[in-house]
Each structure stands twice: as C-alpha cells, then as structure tokens.
Amino acid sequence: MDIRTLCLGILTMGDATGYEIKKTFEERLDLIFQASYGSIYPALNKLTEEGLVSCRAQSQEKRPDKKIYSITSAGRYLFFDEIMKKPAADRFRSEYLATLMFAHLLPAAAISELIDERIADRLQKIESLMSDCDTRQTDREQFLCNYGRTMYQAEIEYLQENRHLLEADALLGSRAAE
Amino acid sequence: MDIRTLCLGILTMGDATGYEIKKTFEERLDLIFQASYGSIYPALNKLTEEGLVSCRAQSQEKRPDKKIYSITSAGRYLFFDEIMKKPAADRFRSEYLATLMFAHLLPAAAISELIDERIADRLQKIESLMSDCDTRQTDREQFLCNYGRTMYQAEIEYLQENRHLLEADALLGSRAAE
DNA sequence: TGCTATTATATCGATTTGATATATTGTCCG
DNA sequence: CGGACAATATATCAAATCGATATAATAGCA
C-alpha cells in the first residue's frame, strides 16, 4: 500500500481536492501515515491517467481552479483488492532513539534533557489526542486514537522507569573524563 | 540525522566494511532505524570524499576486495555536533493500521485474521528480543531492547482489549449487506 | 497598514527503498 | 558426490517519497 493507494482510500469516503486529501492525512492519519504534496499531486495525476479517479475542475472567481477528484468504480475495485493484500511491515525511524544509542558520547545533562523533553512531548501528544478522540465519529477512528494514546503512555512509563540505565552510563563517562 | 550520519556513528565503535555496517543496522538498530545498501554505499563514498572517513582496501585472494572504513577526527567532531542537535520527529508508517482504518470495507473474518496475525507477529518479535537482550553488552542496548519489548507488549494488550471495536463494526457491515 | 493563516495549485532536488547483478566460499542435506 | 542455499562482499538503478519552495488570492487580527 503506497500513498497512491491511500489517496484512493480517502476518496472512497467522498470527493476531495488534493488540498483536502492532504488535510485528511494530517487530521486523521497523521499517527500512522504521512504524505506530502510532493507525493499526493503526482499520485492524483497518475490515478487520473489510469482511470481510477475522475477529475472535474471547478473554476472559482478569484482563486485558482479547484480540481475535485472522485473515485471511479474501477478505482473502488482496485482499492478493495489492495486492502485484501497482506500489509507490508511497519516502517519506524526514530532519530531520537538513535541519538540515545550514542548516549555515552553525550554529557549527562544533555541525556536528562532529551528524556525530559520526550516525556513532555508525549504528554502533550496524549492531551491533544484526548480532545480529538471525542470528536471522532467512527469506531475505527476511536480505535486508532486510543491506540496512539496507549502507545505514548507506555513509552512515558518505560522512560520513567528505565532512564537511569542511560543516565548512570553518562555519569560513568563523565567521571572517566575527569 | 540521516543514514550518512548514522554510518559515521557506527564507525565510532570501530572500523568496518559497508557490509558490516549493514549488519550492524540489522542486528542492533533494526528496531529504530533501517538502511539498505543503496543508501549505505553512496553514503560511505560521500563521507570519504569529504574526509570524514578514510578507506583502506584489503585485497583478498579469491574474493572481491574489502574496503575497510575508519572515522577520521573531523568525522568524530561532526558526529558529535550532529547528536547534540535536537533530533527530528519520529517517522512511523504502518500499512497494517492504515488497512484497519478501512475495516468497514473488509469481511469480518479478514479483520479477525489480521488482528490474530498481528498479535502472533508481536509475540514472536518479543520472543526474539528476549534472547537478544541477554547478549547485549551495553546498558544502552539493553535499554533499546527492552523498549521494543515494552512497546510490542503494550500493542498486544491494546489489540486484545479493543479488537471488538473493529470486529463489531464489521458485523454491522455484513448484516447490512444481507 | 501590515502580518499571519487558510485555501489551492504545483514542482524539484535530495534521500531512501527494494530489487537486481556479480562472484566466491562454506555448509547442509539427501 | 552433487545441488541448493546462506554468508561474505561489492555496487547500481528506477521508483517512491520528503521537505522546501513558488505562486496567488482572501480573511482576520492587531
């Protein structure tokens, strides 16, 4: 499942412009799938060429034309086929954790600060998900929203209980440097 | 922090060939950062050009030459600068969860199967981390290893407790289709 | 009046993935 | 003994994707 396919999926929920599709990624899928204009617009062009979506232009008086995309029945069939396939493995990349793997090269204060900031960030994310969750209509969106909260909460607890492993390491390092 | 920088980081732990760097990514960083040959070899070439690593070729009798890379002092300084920077946000992409966001289009049996398989996969990952954890030398690697176990465990529990949200949705769908 | 946010399009270089190619050695299984 | 496969080692390439940037009008706020 690539971004092209997911654009198709978003269009099963109703017609939309490229801009609106981007907003949907940000507001409803940000936890699990990100997409930039640089991938969305080319995706929509390709889908149009292939007859999987259709596009009607709505001219606006003083703004650039809106291009409103609709999924075709061929598009619906293809999307259905795609979600029946076994999904590829998650891709996760964390500069934050990669940095911590070199904690022995960092001053002790920097490590503590990194962890404090991470916890604060996670708390803030949980809070913003809390308010979001209530406004979610479908059970699926509730499910995703609570999934995010659960994972962030687990991370916070892990950091609080295990930060000493990294911080002790750093103390040794700075003592050795004396 | 890009793959180029992380190659530099791996070389702070000792000289290595491109092949060995790839193995390090797989064996010690797979949970948080993946890299393919297609990014590692070009990264090493660029680092060499820039004088951040040096390269000596070790000719072998019947195999292709080994190119052994060492970090230079300029490289060490640069890497230190890099890890002192604020790390960029995590990037996470899950085709699995994206598929679940369209659970209403799937047959009920397919949803249950997806969830069962995910739980089995996570259990298996935990098990393989368990045996790995013991062989980890540094506290930092123990920290990462247990981080992975904790997150996978939290996911399993969440799925077990909340799968009904998606499965109930599907039942409604199939009843409506009757 | 000027600043920023929102709506809307789109492109482009740089990064990265995933597949593929090449070549030799070692190991396992029947 | 032969065949298949895994491991060691290099490298490239098309395709996907990111992140930044450009353009342009309106709305709202200070």
CSV table of C-alpha atoms (C1' of nucleotides) in Angstrom, one decimal:
chain,number,residue,atom,x,y,z
A,1,MET,CA,0.0,0.0,0.0
A,2,ASP,CA,1.6,3.2,-1.2
A,3,ILE,CA,0.4,6.8,-1.0
A,4,ARG,CA,-1.3,6.4,-4.3
A,5,THR,CA,-3.5,3.6,-2.9
A,6,LEU,CA,-4.2,5.5,0.3
A,7,CYS,CA,-5.4,8.6,-1.8
A,8,LEU,CA,-7.8,6.2,-3.4
A,9,GLY,CA,-8.9,5.0,0.0
A,10,ILE,CA,-9.6,8.6,1.2
A,11,LEU,CA,-11.6,9.2,-1.9
A,12,THR,CA,-13.9,6.2,-1.0
A,13,MET,CA,-15.1,8.5,1.8
A,14,GLY,CA,-16.1,11.2,-0.6
A,15,ASP,CA,-14.9,13.5,-3.3
A,16,ALA,CA,-12.0,15.8,-2.4
A,17,THR,CA,-9.3,18.1,-3.8
A,18,GLY,CA,-5.6,17.5,-3.4
A,19,TYR,CA,-5.6,20.0,-0.6
A,20,GLU,CA,-8.4,18.3,1.2
A,21,ILE,CA,-6.7,14.9,0.9
A,22,LYS,CA,-3.6,16.4,2.5
A,23,LYS,CA,-5.7,17.7,5.3
A,24,THR,CA,-7.2,14.3,5.8
A,25,PHE,CA,-3.7,12.8,6.1
A,26,GLU,CA,-2.8,15.4,8.7
A,27,GLU,CA,-6.0,15.3,10.7
A,28,ARG,CA,-7.0,11.7,10.6
A,29,LEU,CA,-4.0,9.6,9.6
A,30,ASP,CA,-1.0,11.5,11.0
A,31,LEU,CA,-0.4,8.9,13.7
A,32,ILE,CA,0.2,6.1,11.1
A,33,PHE,CA,0.8,7.5,7.7
A,34,GLN,CA,2.2,10.8,6.4
A,35,ALA,CA,2.1,12.2,2.9
A,36,SER,CA,3.4,15.5,1.4
A,37,TYR,CA,2.1,17.5,-1.6
A,38,GLY,CA,5.1,16.2,-3.5
A,39,SER,CA,3.6,12.7,-3.4
A,40,ILE,CA,-0.1,13.5,-3.4
A,41,TYR,CA,-0.3,15.6,-6.5
A,42,PRO,CA,1.7,13.3,-8.7
A,43,ALA,CA,-0.4,10.4,-7.3
A,44,LEU,CA,-3.6,12.0,-8.3
A,45,ASN,CA,-2.3,12.7,-11.8
A,46,LYS,CA,-1.3,9.1,-12.2
A,47,LEU,CA,-4.6,7.8,-10.8
A,48,THR,CA,-6.5,10.1,-13.3
A,49,GLU,CA,-4.4,8.8,-16.2
A,50,GLU,CA,-5.2,5.2,-15.2
A,51,GLY,CA,-9.0,5.9,-14.9
A,52,LEU,CA,-9.1,5.1,-11.2
A,53,VAL,CA,-10.3,8.5,-10.3
A,54,SER,CA,-12.0,11.2,-12.3
A,55,CYS,CA,-11.4,14.9,-12.0
A,56,ARG,CA,-13.7,17.9,-12.6
A,57,ALA,CA,-12.4,21.4,-12.4
A,58,GLN,CA,-14.5,24.0,-10.6
A,59,SER,CA,-13.4,27.4,-11.7
A,60,GLN,CA,-13.5,30.0,-8.9
A,61,GLU,CA,-13.7,33.7,-9.4
A,62,LYS,CA,-10.5,35.0,-7.9
A,63,ARG,CA,-8.8,31.8,-6.8
A,64,PRO,CA,-7.0,29.1,-8.7
A,65,ASP,CA,-9.4,26.4,-10.0
A,66,LYS,CA,-10.4,23.7,-7.7
A,67,LYS,CA,-9.8,20.2,-9.0
A,68,ILE,CA,-12.3,17.9,-7.4
A,69,TYR,CA,-11.4,14.2,-7.6
A,70,SER,CA,-13.9,11.3,-7.4
A,71,ILE,CA,-13.1,7.6,-7.3
A,72,THR,CA,-14.4,5.6,-10.2
A,73,SER,CA,-15.8,2.1,-9.9
A,74,ALA,CA,-12.5,0.7,-11.3
A,75,GLY,CA,-10.8,2.6,-8.5
A,76,ARG,CA,-13.1,1.1,-5.9
A,77,TYR,CA,-12.4,-2.4,-7.1
A,78,LEU,CA,-8.6,-1.8,-7.1
A,79,PHE,CA,-8.7,-0.3,-3.6
A,80,PHE,CA,-10.6,-3.3,-2.4
A,81,ASP,CA,-8.0,-5.6,-3.9
A,82,GLU,CA,-5.2,-3.6,-2.2
A,83,ILE,CA,-6.6,-3.8,1.3
A,84,MET,CA,-7.2,-7.5,1.0
A,85,LYS,CA,-3.5,-8.0,0.5
A,86,LYS,CA,-1.2,-8.7,3.4
A,87,PRO,CA,0.1,-5.3,4.6
A,88,ALA,CA,3.9,-4.8,4.5
A,89,ALA,CA,5.8,-4.5,7.8
A,90,ASP,CA,5.6,-1.2,9.7
A,91,ARG,CA,8.4,1.2,9.0
A,92,PHE,CA,9.7,3.1,12.0
A,93,ARG,CA,12.5,5.5,12.2
A,94,SER,CA,13.5,7.4,15.3
A,95,GLU,CA,16.3,9.9,15.3
A,96,TYR,CA,15.6,10.3,19.0
A,97,LEU,CA,16.3,6.7,19.9
A,98,ALA,CA,19.2,6.6,17.5
A,99,THR,CA,20.7,9.5,19.4
A,100,LEU,CA,20.2,7.7,22.7
A,101,MET,CA,22.2,4.8,21.3
A,102,PHE,CA,25.2,7.1,21.4
A,103,ALA,CA,24.3,8.4,24.9
A,104,HIS,CA,27.9,7.5,26.1
A,105,LEU,CA,29.2,10.4,23.9
A,106,LEU,CA,26.8,12.9,25.4
A,107,PRO,CA,27.1,15.0,28.5
A,108,ALA,CA,24.9,13.7,31.3
A,109,ALA,CA,22.8,16.9,31.4
A,110,ALA,CA,22.0,16.5,27.7
A,111,ILE,CA,20.7,13.0,28.2
A,112,SER,CA,18.4,14.0,31.0
A,113,GLU,CA,17.2,16.9,29.0
A,114,LEU,CA,16.4,14.7,26.0
A,115,ILE,CA,14.4,12.4,28.1
A,116,ASP,CA,12.5,15.2,29.9
A,117,GLU,CA,11.6,16.8,26.6
A,118,ARG,CA,10.5,13.4,25.2
A,119,ILE,CA,8.2,12.8,28.1
A,120,ALA,CA,6.8,16.4,27.8
A,121,ASP,CA,6.2,15.9,24.1
A,122,ARG,CA,4.4,12.6,24.6
A,123,LEU,CA,2.3,14.1,27.3
A,124,GLN,CA,1.3,16.9,25.0
A,125,LYS,CA,0.5,14.5,22.2
A,126,ILE,CA,-1.7,12.4,24.6
A,127,GLU,CA,-3.5,15.6,25.6
A,128,SER,CA,-4.2,16.6,22.0
A,129,LEU,CA,-5.4,13.1,21.2
A,130,MET,CA,-7.8,13.2,24.2
A,131,SER,CA,-9.7,16.2,22.8
A,132,ASP,CA,-9.5,14.7,19.3
A,133,CYS,CA,-10.9,11.3,20.3
A,134,ASP,CA,-14.2,12.7,21.4
A,135,THR,CA,-14.9,14.3,18.1
A,136,ARG,CA,-14.1,11.1,16.1
A,137,GLN,CA,-17.2,9.7,14.5
A,138,THR,CA,-16.4,6.1,13.7
A,139,ASP,CA,-15.3,3.2,15.9
A,140,ARG,CA,-12.2,2.8,13.7
A,141,GLU,CA,-11.1,6.3,14.3
A,142,GLN,CA,-11.7,5.9,18.1
A,143,PHE,CA,-9.6,2.7,17.9
A,144,LEU,CA,-6.7,4.5,16.2
A,145,CYS,CA,-6.9,7.5,18.5
A,146,ASN,CA,-6.8,5.3,21.6
A,147,TYR,CA,-4.0,3.2,20.1
A,148,GLY,CA,-1.9,6.3,19.9
A,149,ARG,CA,-2.7,7.3,23.5
A,150,THR,CA,-1.9,3.8,24.7
A,151,MET,CA,1.5,3.7,22.9
A,152,TYR,CA,2.5,7.1,24.1
A,153,GLN,CA,1.5,6.3,27.6
A,154,ALA,CA,3.6,3.1,27.5
A,155,GLU,CA,6.6,5.0,26.3
A,156,ILE,CA,6.3,7.5,29.1
A,157,GLU,CA,6.2,4.8,31.7
A,158,TYR,CA,9.1,3.0,30.1
A,159,LEU,CA,11.2,6.1,30.0
A,160,GLN,CA,10.4,7.0,33.6
A,161,GLU,CA,11.3,3.5,34.9
A,162,ASN,CA,14.4,3.0,32.8
A,163,ARG,CA,16.0,6.4,32.2
A,164,HIS,CA,18.5,5.5,35.0
A,165,LEU,CA,20.1,3.0,32.6
A,166,LEU,CA,21.2,5.8,30.3
A,167,GLU,CA,21.8,8.4,32.9
A,168,ALA,CA,24.1,6.1,35.0
A,169,ASP,CA,26.1,5.3,31.9
A,170,ALA,CA,26.6,9.0,31.3
A,171,LEU,CA,27.8,9.6,34.9
A,172,LEU,CA,30.4,6.9,34.4
A,173,GLY,CA,31.5,8.5,31.2
A,174,SER,CA,32.0,12.0,32.8
A,175,ARG,CA,33.8,10.5,35.8
A,176,ALA,CA,36.1,8.7,33.4
A,177,ALA,CA,36.7,12.0,31.6
A,178,GLU,CA,37.8,13.8,34.8
B,1,MET,CA,20.3,12.8,11.4
B,2,ASP,CA,20.4,10.9,8.1
B,3,ILE,CA,21.9,7.5,7.2
B,4,ARG,CA,25.2,9.1,6.3
B,5,THR,CA,25.5,10.5,9.9
B,6,LEU,CA,24.5,7.2,11.4
B,7,CYS,CA,27.2,5.4,9.4
B,8,LEU,CA,29.6,7.8,11.0
B,9,GLY,CA,28.2,6.9,14.4
B,10,ILE,CA,28.6,3.2,13.7
B,11,LEU,CA,32.2,3.8,12.7
B,12,THR,CA,32.9,5.5,16.1
B,13,MET,CA,32.5,2.0,17.5
B,14,GLY,CA,35.3,0.6,15.3
B,15,ASP,CA,36.4,0.2,11.7
B,16,ALA,CA,34.0,-1.6,9.4
B,17,THR,CA,33.2,-2.5,5.8
B,18,GLY,CA,30.0,-1.4,4.1
B,19,TYR,CA,28.8,-5.0,4.5
B,20,GLU,CA,29.5,-4.9,8.3
B,21,ILE,CA,27.8,-1.6,8.7
B,22,LYS,CA,24.7,-3.1,7.0
B,23,LYS,CA,24.8,-6.0,9.5
B,24,THR,CA,25.1,-3.5,12.4
B,25,PHE,CA,21.9,-1.8,11.2
B,26,GLU,CA,20.2,-5.2,11.0
B,27,GLU,CA,21.4,-6.6,14.3
B,28,ARG,CA,21.5,-3.6,16.6
B,29,LEU,CA,19.4,-0.8,15.1
B,30,ASP,CA,16.6,-2.6,13.3
B,31,LEU,CA,14.0,-1.6,15.9
B,32,ILE,CA,14.6,2.1,15.2
B,33,PHE,CA,16.5,2.8,12.0
B,34,GLN,CA,16.7,0.8,8.8
B,35,ALA,CA,19.2,1.2,6.0
B,36,SER,CA,19.8,-0.5,2.7
B,37,TYR,CA,22.9,-1.0,0.6
B,38,GLY,CA,21.5,1.5,-1.8
B,39,SER,CA,21.9,4.2,0.9
B,40,ILE,CA,25.0,2.9,2.8
B,41,TYR,CA,27.4,2.6,-0.1
B,42,PRO,CA,26.7,6.1,-1.6
B,43,ALA,CA,26.9,7.5,2.0
B,44,LEU,CA,30.4,5.9,2.5
B,45,ASN,CA,31.6,7.3,-0.8
B,46,LYS,CA,30.4,10.8,0.1
B,47,LEU,CA,31.9,10.6,3.6
B,48,THR,CA,35.2,9.6,2.1
B,49,GLU,CA,35.2,12.5,-0.4
B,50,GLU,CA,34.5,14.9,2.5
B,51,GLY,CA,37.4,13.5,4.6
B,52,LEU,CA,35.1,12.3,7.4
B,53,VAL,CA,36.1,8.7,7.0
B,54,SER,CA,39.2,7.1,5.4
B,55,CYS,CA,39.2,3.9,3.4
B,56,ARG,CA,41.9,1.3,3.0
B,57,ALA,CA,41.4,-1.6,0.6
B,58,GLN,CA,42.3,-5.0,1.8
B,59,SER,CA,42.8,-7.3,-1.2
B,60,GLN,CA,41.7,-10.8,-0.7
B,61,GLU,CA,42.8,-13.8,-2.7
B,62,LYS,CA,39.7,-15.1,-4.3
B,63,ARG,CA,37.0,-12.6,-3.1
B,64,PRO,CA,36.4,-9.1,-4.1
B,65,ASP,CA,38.5,-6.5,-2.2
B,66,LYS,CA,37.4,-5.5,1.3
B,67,LYS,CA,37.1,-1.7,1.8
B,68,ILE,CA,37.6,-1.0,5.4
B,69,TYR,CA,36.4,2.4,6.6
B,70,SER,CA,37.7,4.3,9.6
B,71,ILE,CA,36.3,7.5,11.0
B,72,THR,CA,38.7,10.5,11.0
B,73,SER,CA,38.9,13.1,13.7
B,74,ALA,CA,37.0,15.5,11.5
B,75,GLY,CA,34.3,12.8,11.3
B,76,ARG,CA,34.2,12.4,15.1
B,77,TYR,CA,33.8,16.1,15.6
B,78,LEU,CA,31.0,16.3,13.0
B,79,PHE,CA,29.2,13.3,14.5
B,80,PHE,CA,29.4,14.8,18.0
B,81,ASP,CA,27.8,18.0,16.6
B,82,GLU,CA,25.1,16.0,14.9
B,83,ILE,CA,24.0,14.2,18.1
B,84,MET,CA,23.9,17.4,20.0
B,85,LYS,CA,21.3,18.7,17.7
B,86,LYS,CA,17.6,18.3,18.5
B,87,PRO,CA,16.5,15.1,16.8
B,88,ALA,CA,13.7,15.3,14.2
B,89,ALA,CA,10.4,13.8,15.0
B,90,ASP,CA,9.9,10.0,14.6
B,91,ARG,CA,8.6,8.8,11.3
B,92,PHE,CA,6.2,6.0,11.5
B,93,ARG,CA,4.3,4.3,8.7
B,94,SER,CA,2.0,1.4,9.2
B,95,GLU,CA,0.2,-0.2,6.3
B,96,TYR,CA,-1.3,-2.5,8.8
B,97,LEU,CA,-3.1,0.2,10.8
B,98,ALA,CA,-3.9,2.1,7.5
B,99,THR,CA,-5.7,-1.1,6.4
B,100,LEU,CA,-7.7,-1.3,9.7
B,101,MET,CA,-8.9,2.3,9.0
B,102,PHE,CA,-10.8,0.8,6.2
B,103,ALA,CA,-12.1,-2.2,8.2
B,104,HIS,CA,-15.6,-1.4,7.2
B,105,LEU,CA,-14.8,-2.5,3.7
B,106,LEU,CA,-13.4,-5.8,4.8
B,107,PRO,CA,-15.2,-9.0,5.6
B,108,ALA,CA,-15.4,-9.7,9.3
B,109,ALA,CA,-13.3,-12.8,9.0
B,110,ALA,CA,-10.5,-10.9,7.4
B,111,ILE,CA,-10.4,-8.3,10.2
B,112,SER,CA,-10.1,-11.0,12.9
B,113,GLU,CA,-7.4,-12.8,10.9
B,114,LEU,CA,-5.4,-9.5,10.6
B,115,ILE,CA,-5.6,-8.9,14.3
B,116,ASP,CA,-4.7,-12.5,15.2
B,117,GLU,CA,-1.7,-12.4,12.8
B,118,ARG,CA,-0.6,-9.1,14.3
B,119,ILE,CA,-0.7,-10.5,17.8
B,120,ALA,CA,1.2,-13.6,16.8
B,121,ASP,CA,3.8,-11.5,15.0
B,122,ARG,CA,4.3,-9.2,18.0
B,123,LEU,CA,4.6,-12.2,20.3
B,124,GLN,CA,7.2,-13.6,18.1
B,125,LYS,CA,9.1,-10.4,18.0
B,126,ILE,CA,9.1,-10.2,21.7
B,127,GLU,CA,10.5,-13.7,22.0
B,128,SER,CA,13.3,-13.0,19.6
B,129,LEU,CA,14.1,-9.8,21.5
B,130,MET,CA,14.1,-11.8,24.8
B,131,SER,CA,17.0,-13.9,23.7
B,132,ASP,CA,18.7,-11.0,22.1
B,133,CYS,CA,18.5,-8.8,25.2
B,134,ASP,CA,20.7,-11.1,27.2
B,135,THR,CA,23.5,-11.0,24.7
B,136,ARG,CA,23.6,-7.2,24.6
B,137,GLN,CA,26.7,-5.7,26.2
B,138,THR,CA,25.9,-2.1,26.9
B,139,ASP,CA,23.1,-0.6,29.1
B,140,ARG,CA,22.1,1.5,26.0
B,141,GLU,CA,21.4,-1.7,24.0
B,142,GLN,CA,19.5,-3.3,26.9
B,143,PHE,CA,17.5,-0.1,27.1
B,144,LEU,CA,16.6,-0.2,23.4
B,145,CYS,CA,15.9,-3.9,23.5
B,146,ASN,CA,13.5,-3.6,26.5
B,147,TYR,CA,11.9,-0.5,24.9
B,148,GLY,CA,11.0,-2.7,22.0
B,149,ARG,CA,9.6,-5.4,24.2
B,150,THR,CA,7.5,-2.9,26.2
B,151,MET,CA,6.0,-1.3,23.1
B,152,TYR,CA,5.1,-4.7,21.5
B,153,GLN,CA,3.6,-5.8,24.7
B,154,ALA,CA,1.5,-2.7,25.0
B,155,GLU,CA,0.3,-3.2,21.5
B,156,ILE,CA,-0.7,-6.8,22.1
B,157,GLU,CA,-2.7,-5.8,25.2
B,158,TYR,CA,-4.4,-2.9,23.3
B,159,LEU,CA,-5.4,-5.2,20.5
B,160,GLN,CA,-6.8,-7.8,22.8
B,161,GLU,CA,-8.9,-5.3,24.7
B,162,ASN,CA,-10.1,-3.2,21.8
B,163,ARG,CA,-10.4,-5.5,18.8
B,164,HIS,CA,-14.1,-5.7,19.4
B,165,LEU,CA,-14.4,-2.1,18.3
B,166,LEU,CA,-13.4,-3.1,14.8
B,167,GLU,CA,-15.0,-6.5,14.8
B,168,ALA,CA,-18.4,-5.2,15.9
B,169,ASP,CA,-18.2,-2.6,13.0
B,170,ALA,CA,-17.6,-5.4,10.6
B,171,LEU,CA,-20.6,-7.4,11.8
B,172,LEU,CA,-22.9,-4.5,11.3
B,173,GLY,CA,-21.5,-4.1,7.8
B,174,SER,CA,-22.1,-7.7,6.9
B,175,ARG,CA,-25.6,-7.6,8.4
B,176,ALA,CA,-26.4,-4.5,6.4
B,177,ALA,CA,-25.2,-6.3,3.3
B,178,GLU,CA,-27.6,-9.2,3.8
C,1,DT,C1',-1.4,49.2,7.4
C,2,DG,C1',1.0,45.1,7.7
C,3,DC,C1',1.2,40.2,9.4
C,4,DT,C1',-0.1,35.7,9.5
C,5,DA,C1',-3.3,31.9,8.5
C,6,DT,C1',-6.1,29.5,5.1
C,7,DT,C1',-7.2,27.8,0.6
C,8,DA,C1',-5.3,25.9,-3.5
C,9,DT,C1',-2.2,24.7,-7.1
C,10,DA,C1',2.4,22.6,-8.4
C,11,DT,C1',7.5,21.4,-9.0
C,12,DC,C1',12.2,19.9,-7.8
C,13,DG,C1',16.4,18.3,-5.7
C,14,DA,C1',17.8,15.1,-2.3
C,15,DT,C1',17.1,11.0,0.2
C,16,DT,C1',15.9,6.3,0.6
C,17,DT,C1',13.9,1.8,-0.7
C,18,DG,C1',13.9,-2.5,-2.7
C,19,DA,C1',15.3,-5.1,-6.4
C,20,DT,C1',18.9,-6.8,-9.0
C,21,DA,C1',23.7,-8.1,-10.6
C,22,DT,C1',28.2,-10.3,-9.8
C,23,DA,C1',31.4,-13.6,-7.7
C,24,DT,C1',33.4,-16.9,-4.3
C,25,DT,C1',33.3,-19.9,-0.2
C,26,DG,C1',31.2,-22.8,3.2
C,27,DT,C1',27.6,-25.7,4.9
C,28,DC,C1',23.9,-28.7,5.0
C,29,DC,C1',21.0,-32.5,3.2
C,30,DG,C1',19.9,-36.4,0.6
D,1,DC,C1',29.1,-36.6,-4.6
D,2,DG,C1',26.1,-33.1,-6.2
D,3,DG,C1',22.8,-29.4,-5.6
D,4,DA,C1',20.9,-25.8,-3.1
D,5,DC,C1',21.3,-22.3,-0.1
D,6,DA,C1',23.4,-19.0,3.2
D,7,DA,C1',27.1,-15.9,4.0
D,8,DT,C1',30.6,-12.6,2.5
D,9,DA,C1',31.4,-8.5,-0.3
D,10,DT,C1',30.8,-5.1,-3.8
D,11,DA,C1',27.6,-1.9,-6.4
D,12,DT,C1',23.9,0.4,-9.2
D,13,DC,C1',19.3,1.9,-10.6
D,14,DA,C1',14.3,3.0,-11.1
D,15,DA,C1',10.8,4.3,-8.3
D,16,DA,C1',8.8,6.3,-4.2
D,17,DT,C1',8.9,9.9,-1.0
D,18,DC,C1',10.2,14.1,1.7
D,19,DG,C1',10.8,18.8,2.6
D,20,DA,C1',11.4,23.1,0.8
D,21,DT,C1',9.9,26.4,-2.2
D,22,DA,C1',6.9,29.2,-5.5
D,23,DT,C1',2.6,31.5,-6.7
D,24,DA,C1',-1.7,33.9,-5.6
D,25,DA,C1',-5.9,35.5,-3.5
D,26,DT,C1',-8.7,36.3,0.8
D,27,DA,C1',-9.8,36.7,5.7
D,28,DG,C1',-8.9,38.2,10.1
D,29,DC,C1',-6.5,40.4,13.6
D,30,DA,C1',-3.6,43.8,15.9
